[in-house]
Amino acid sequence: QLVESGGGLVQAGGSLRLSCAASGTIFRINTMGWYRQAPGKQRELVASITVDSRTVYADSVKGRFTISRDNAKALLYLQMNSLKPEDTAVYYCNADITYYRGGYYTENYWGQGTQVTVSS
């Protein structure tokens, strides 16, 4: 139900834009977020955004990353600027989605992840 795209290899100081698309008979997408997991480390929150676009950022990305969403198209974005080698990780999209399946059901979903590699 969540599919990420936009990862890749970039040099330090460069930029990437990640996208996440939700699919299905969606009634409402609640809070959405981007997480990342580097080798040997725990998965951590990068940024989150509520349905009314209130945002939270990890201290390590404040001023460099921007999270946004398009509710009409069920899309989530992460604009990453001034990338550093320590931003290298698999980035995951996460969302609380309410679906209509004969009734309303809210579940938490993860995407499959997209690799971001920043070279020095």
PDB file of C-alpha atoms in Angstrom:
ATOM      1  CA  GLN A   1       0.000   0.000   0.000  1.00  0.00           C
ATOM      2  CA  LEU A   2       3.036   2.300   0.284  1.00  0.00           C
ATOM      3  CA  VAL A   3       5.656   2.493  -2.449  1.00  0.00           C
ATOM      4  CA  GLU A   4       8.750   4.698  -2.187  1.00  0.00           C
ATOM      5  CA  SER A   5      10.854   6.037  -5.043  1.00  0.00           C
ATOM      6  CA  GLY A   6      13.612   8.556  -5.597  1.00  0.00           C
ATOM      7  CA  GLY A   7      16.564   7.063  -3.774  1.00  0.00           C
ATOM      8  CA  GLY A   8      20.012   6.765  -5.289  1.00  0.00           C
ATOM      9  CA  LEU A   9      23.654   7.715  -5.094  1.00  0.00           C
ATOM     10  CA  VAL A  10      24.612  11.351  -4.662  1.00  0.00           C
ATOM     11  CA  GLN A  11      27.731  13.258  -3.677  1.00  0.00           C
ATOM     12  CA  ALA A  12      27.955  15.116  -0.393  1.00  0.00           C
ATOM     13  CA  GLY A  13      26.252  18.481  -0.677  1.00  0.00           C
ATOM     14  CA  GLY A  14      23.813  17.219  -3.271  1.00  0.00           C
ATOM     15  CA  SER A  15      20.062  16.791  -3.182  1.00  0.00           C
ATOM     16  CA  LEU A  16      17.489  14.047  -3.605  1.00  0.00           C
ATOM     17  CA  ARG A  17      13.716  13.979  -3.459  1.00  0.00           C
ATOM     18  CA  LEU A  18      11.957  10.901  -2.133  1.00  0.00           C
ATOM     19  CA  SER A  19       8.338  10.142  -2.938  1.00  0.00           C
ATOM     20  CA  CYS A  20       5.877   7.732  -1.353  1.00  0.00           C
ATOM     21  CA  ALA A  21       2.588   6.763  -2.950  1.00  0.00           C
ATOM     22  CA  ALA A  22      -0.310   5.213  -1.073  1.00  0.00           C
ATOM     23  CA  SER A  23      -2.844   3.083  -2.888  1.00  0.00           C
ATOM     24  CA  GLY A  24      -6.134   1.350  -2.242  1.00  0.00           C
ATOM     25  CA  THR A  25      -9.616   2.492  -1.288  1.00  0.00           C
ATOM     26  CA  ILE A  26      -8.352   5.176   1.051  1.00  0.00           C
ATOM     27  CA  PHE A  27     -10.753   7.024   3.289  1.00  0.00           C
ATOM     28  CA  ARG A  28      -8.095   9.122   5.033  1.00  0.00           C
ATOM     29  CA  ILE A  29      -4.333   9.182   5.489  1.00  0.00           C
ATOM     30  CA  ASN A  30      -3.462  10.366   8.975  1.00  0.00           C
ATOM     31  CA  THR A  31       0.090  11.044  10.146  1.00  0.00           C
ATOM     32  CA  MET A  32       2.798  10.164   7.634  1.00  0.00           C
ATOM     33  CA  GLY A  33       6.501   9.989   8.165  1.00  0.00           C
ATOM     34  CA  TRP A  34       9.917   9.108   6.841  1.00  0.00           C
ATOM     35  CA  TYR A  35      12.232   6.844   8.809  1.00  0.00           C
ATOM     36  CA  ARG A  36      15.714   5.639   8.009  1.00  0.00           C
ATOM     37  CA  GLN A  37      17.923   2.781   9.020  1.00  0.00           C
ATOM     38  CA  ALA A  38      21.675   2.755   8.533  1.00  0.00           C
ATOM     39  CA  PRO A  39      23.699  -0.490   8.679  1.00  0.00           C
ATOM     40  CA  GLY A  40      24.086  -1.643  12.258  1.00  0.00           C
ATOM     41  CA  LYS A  41      21.779   1.040  13.614  1.00  0.00           C
ATOM     42  CA  GLN A  42      18.183   1.176  14.730  1.00  0.00           C
ATOM     43  CA  ARG A  43      15.480   2.650  12.551  1.00  0.00           C
ATOM     44  CA  GLU A  44      14.966   6.302  13.412  1.00  0.00           C
ATOM     45  CA  LEU A  45      12.408   8.972  12.655  1.00  0.00           C
ATOM     46  CA  VAL A  46      13.576  11.512  10.094  1.00  0.00           C
ATOM     47  CA  ALA A  47      10.433  13.623   9.786  1.00  0.00           C
ATOM     48  CA  SER A  48       6.685  13.347  10.191  1.00  0.00           C
ATOM     49  CA  ILE A  49       3.683  15.345   9.024  1.00  0.00           C
ATOM     50  CA  THR A  50       0.100  15.347  10.260  1.00  0.00           C
ATOM     51  CA  VAL A  51      -3.001  15.519   8.085  1.00  0.00           C
ATOM     52  CA  ASP A  52      -3.070  19.302   8.652  1.00  0.00           C
ATOM     53  CA  SER A  53       0.638  19.583   7.774  1.00  0.00           C
ATOM     54  CA  ARG A  54       2.180  20.035  11.186  1.00  0.00           C
ATOM     55  CA  THR A  55       5.751  18.771  10.947  1.00  0.00           C
ATOM     56  CA  VAL A  56       8.395  17.278  13.203  1.00  0.00           C
ATOM     57  CA  TYR A  57      12.050  16.819  12.230  1.00  0.00           C
ATOM     58  CA  ALA A  58      14.972  14.979  13.714  1.00  0.00           C
ATOM     59  CA  ASP A  59      17.596  17.437  14.932  1.00  0.00           C
ATOM     60  CA  SER A  60      20.122  15.963  12.514  1.00  0.00           C
ATOM     61  CA  VAL A  61      18.086  16.995   9.449  1.00  0.00           C
ATOM     62  CA  LYS A  62      16.539  20.286  10.537  1.00  0.00           C
ATOM     63  CA  GLY A  63      17.171  23.014   7.990  1.00  0.00           C
ATOM     64  CA  ARG A  64      18.243  20.509   5.323  1.00  0.00           C
ATOM     65  CA  PHE A  65      15.218  18.241   4.798  1.00  0.00           C
ATOM     66  CA  THR A  66      11.625  19.220   4.091  1.00  0.00           C
ATOM     67  CA  ILE A  67       8.660  16.872   4.406  1.00  0.00           C
ATOM     68  CA  SER A  68       5.442  17.583   2.534  1.00  0.00           C
ATOM     69  CA  ARG A  69       2.302  15.787   1.403  1.00  0.00           C
ATOM     70  CA  ASP A  70      -0.368  15.967  -1.250  1.00  0.00           C
ATOM     71  CA  ASN A  71      -3.547  14.686   0.364  1.00  0.00           C
ATOM     72  CA  ALA A  72      -5.544  14.706  -2.880  1.00  0.00           C
ATOM     73  CA  LYS A  73      -3.015  12.431  -4.584  1.00  0.00           C
ATOM     74  CA  ALA A  74      -2.084  10.379  -1.480  1.00  0.00           C
ATOM     75  CA  LEU A  75       1.582  11.299  -1.879  1.00  0.00           C
ATOM     76  CA  LEU A  76       4.337  11.991   0.629  1.00  0.00           C
ATOM     77  CA  TYR A  77       7.610  13.719  -0.203  1.00  0.00           C
ATOM     78  CA  LEU A  78      10.983  14.278   1.411  1.00  0.00           C
ATOM     79  CA  GLN A  79      13.209  16.916  -0.128  1.00  0.00           C
ATOM     80  CA  MET A  80      16.759  16.324   1.052  1.00  0.00           C
ATOM     81  CA  ASN A  81      19.331  19.068   0.514  1.00  0.00           C
ATOM     82  CA  SER A  82      22.938  19.468   1.643  1.00  0.00           C
ATOM     83  CA  LEU A  83      23.233  15.724   2.002  1.00  0.00           C
ATOM     84  CA  LYS A  84      26.000  14.294   4.173  1.00  0.00           C
ATOM     85  CA  PRO A  85      27.604  10.834   4.192  1.00  0.00           C
ATOM     86  CA  GLU A  86      25.910  10.194   7.531  1.00  0.00           C
ATOM     87  CA  ASP A  87      22.533  10.476   5.788  1.00  0.00           C
ATOM     88  CA  THR A  88      23.312   7.183   4.029  1.00  0.00           C
ATOM     89  CA  ALA A  89      20.573   4.710   4.937  1.00  0.00           C
ATOM     90  CA  VAL A  90      17.503   2.889   3.710  1.00  0.00           C
ATOM     91  CA  TYR A  91      14.616   5.344   3.914  1.00  0.00           C
ATOM     92  CA  TYR A  92      11.143   4.047   4.733  1.00  0.00           C
ATOM     93  CA  CYS A  93       7.760   5.656   4.324  1.00  0.00           C
ATOM     94  CA  ASN A  94       5.244   5.112   7.131  1.00  0.00           C
ATOM     95  CA  ALA A  95       1.605   6.066   7.400  1.00  0.00           C
ATOM     96  CA  ASP A  96      -1.541   5.516   9.415  1.00  0.00           C
ATOM     97  CA  ILE A  97      -4.204   4.896   6.793  1.00  0.00           C
ATOM     98  CA  THR A  98      -7.922   4.494   7.187  1.00  0.00           C
ATOM     99  CA  TYR A  99      -9.402   2.277   4.494  1.00  0.00           C
ATOM    100  CA  TYR A 100     -13.013   1.544   3.697  1.00  0.00           C
ATOM    101  CA  ARG A 101     -13.565  -2.202   3.324  1.00  0.00           C
ATOM    102  CA  GLY A 102     -17.227  -2.517   4.126  1.00  0.00           C
ATOM    103  CA  GLY A 103     -16.319  -0.611   7.290  1.00  0.00           C
ATOM    104  CA  TYR A 104     -13.552   1.796   8.310  1.00  0.00           C
ATOM    105  CA  TYR A 105     -10.228   0.252   9.313  1.00  0.00           C
ATOM    106  CA  THR A 106      -7.107   2.151  10.402  1.00  0.00           C
ATOM    107  CA  GLU A 107      -3.749   0.425  10.229  1.00  0.00           C
ATOM    108  CA  ASN A 108      -0.100   1.419  10.215  1.00  0.00           C
ATOM    109  CA  TYR A 109       1.813   0.680   7.028  1.00  0.00           C
ATOM    110  CA  TRP A 110       5.458   0.623   5.958  1.00  0.00           C
ATOM    111  CA  GLY A 111       6.904   0.910   2.497  1.00  0.00           C
ATOM    112  CA  GLN A 112       9.603  -1.428   1.232  1.00  0.00           C
ATOM    113  CA  GLY A 113      12.352   1.157   1.602  1.00  0.00           C
ATOM    114  CA  THR A 114      14.593   3.020  -0.814  1.00  0.00           C
ATOM    115  CA  GLN A 115      18.373   3.232  -0.551  1.00  0.00           C
ATOM    116  CA  VAL A 116      20.046   6.621  -0.233  1.00  0.00           C
ATOM    117  CA  THR A 117      23.823   6.644  -0.479  1.00  0.00           C
ATOM    118  CA  VAL A 118      25.841   9.831  -0.012  1.00  0.00           C
ATOM    119  CA  SER A 119      29.476   9.684  -1.039  1.00  0.00           C
ATOM    120  CA  SER A 120      32.140  11.931   0.471  1.00  0.00           C
TER     121      SER A 120
END
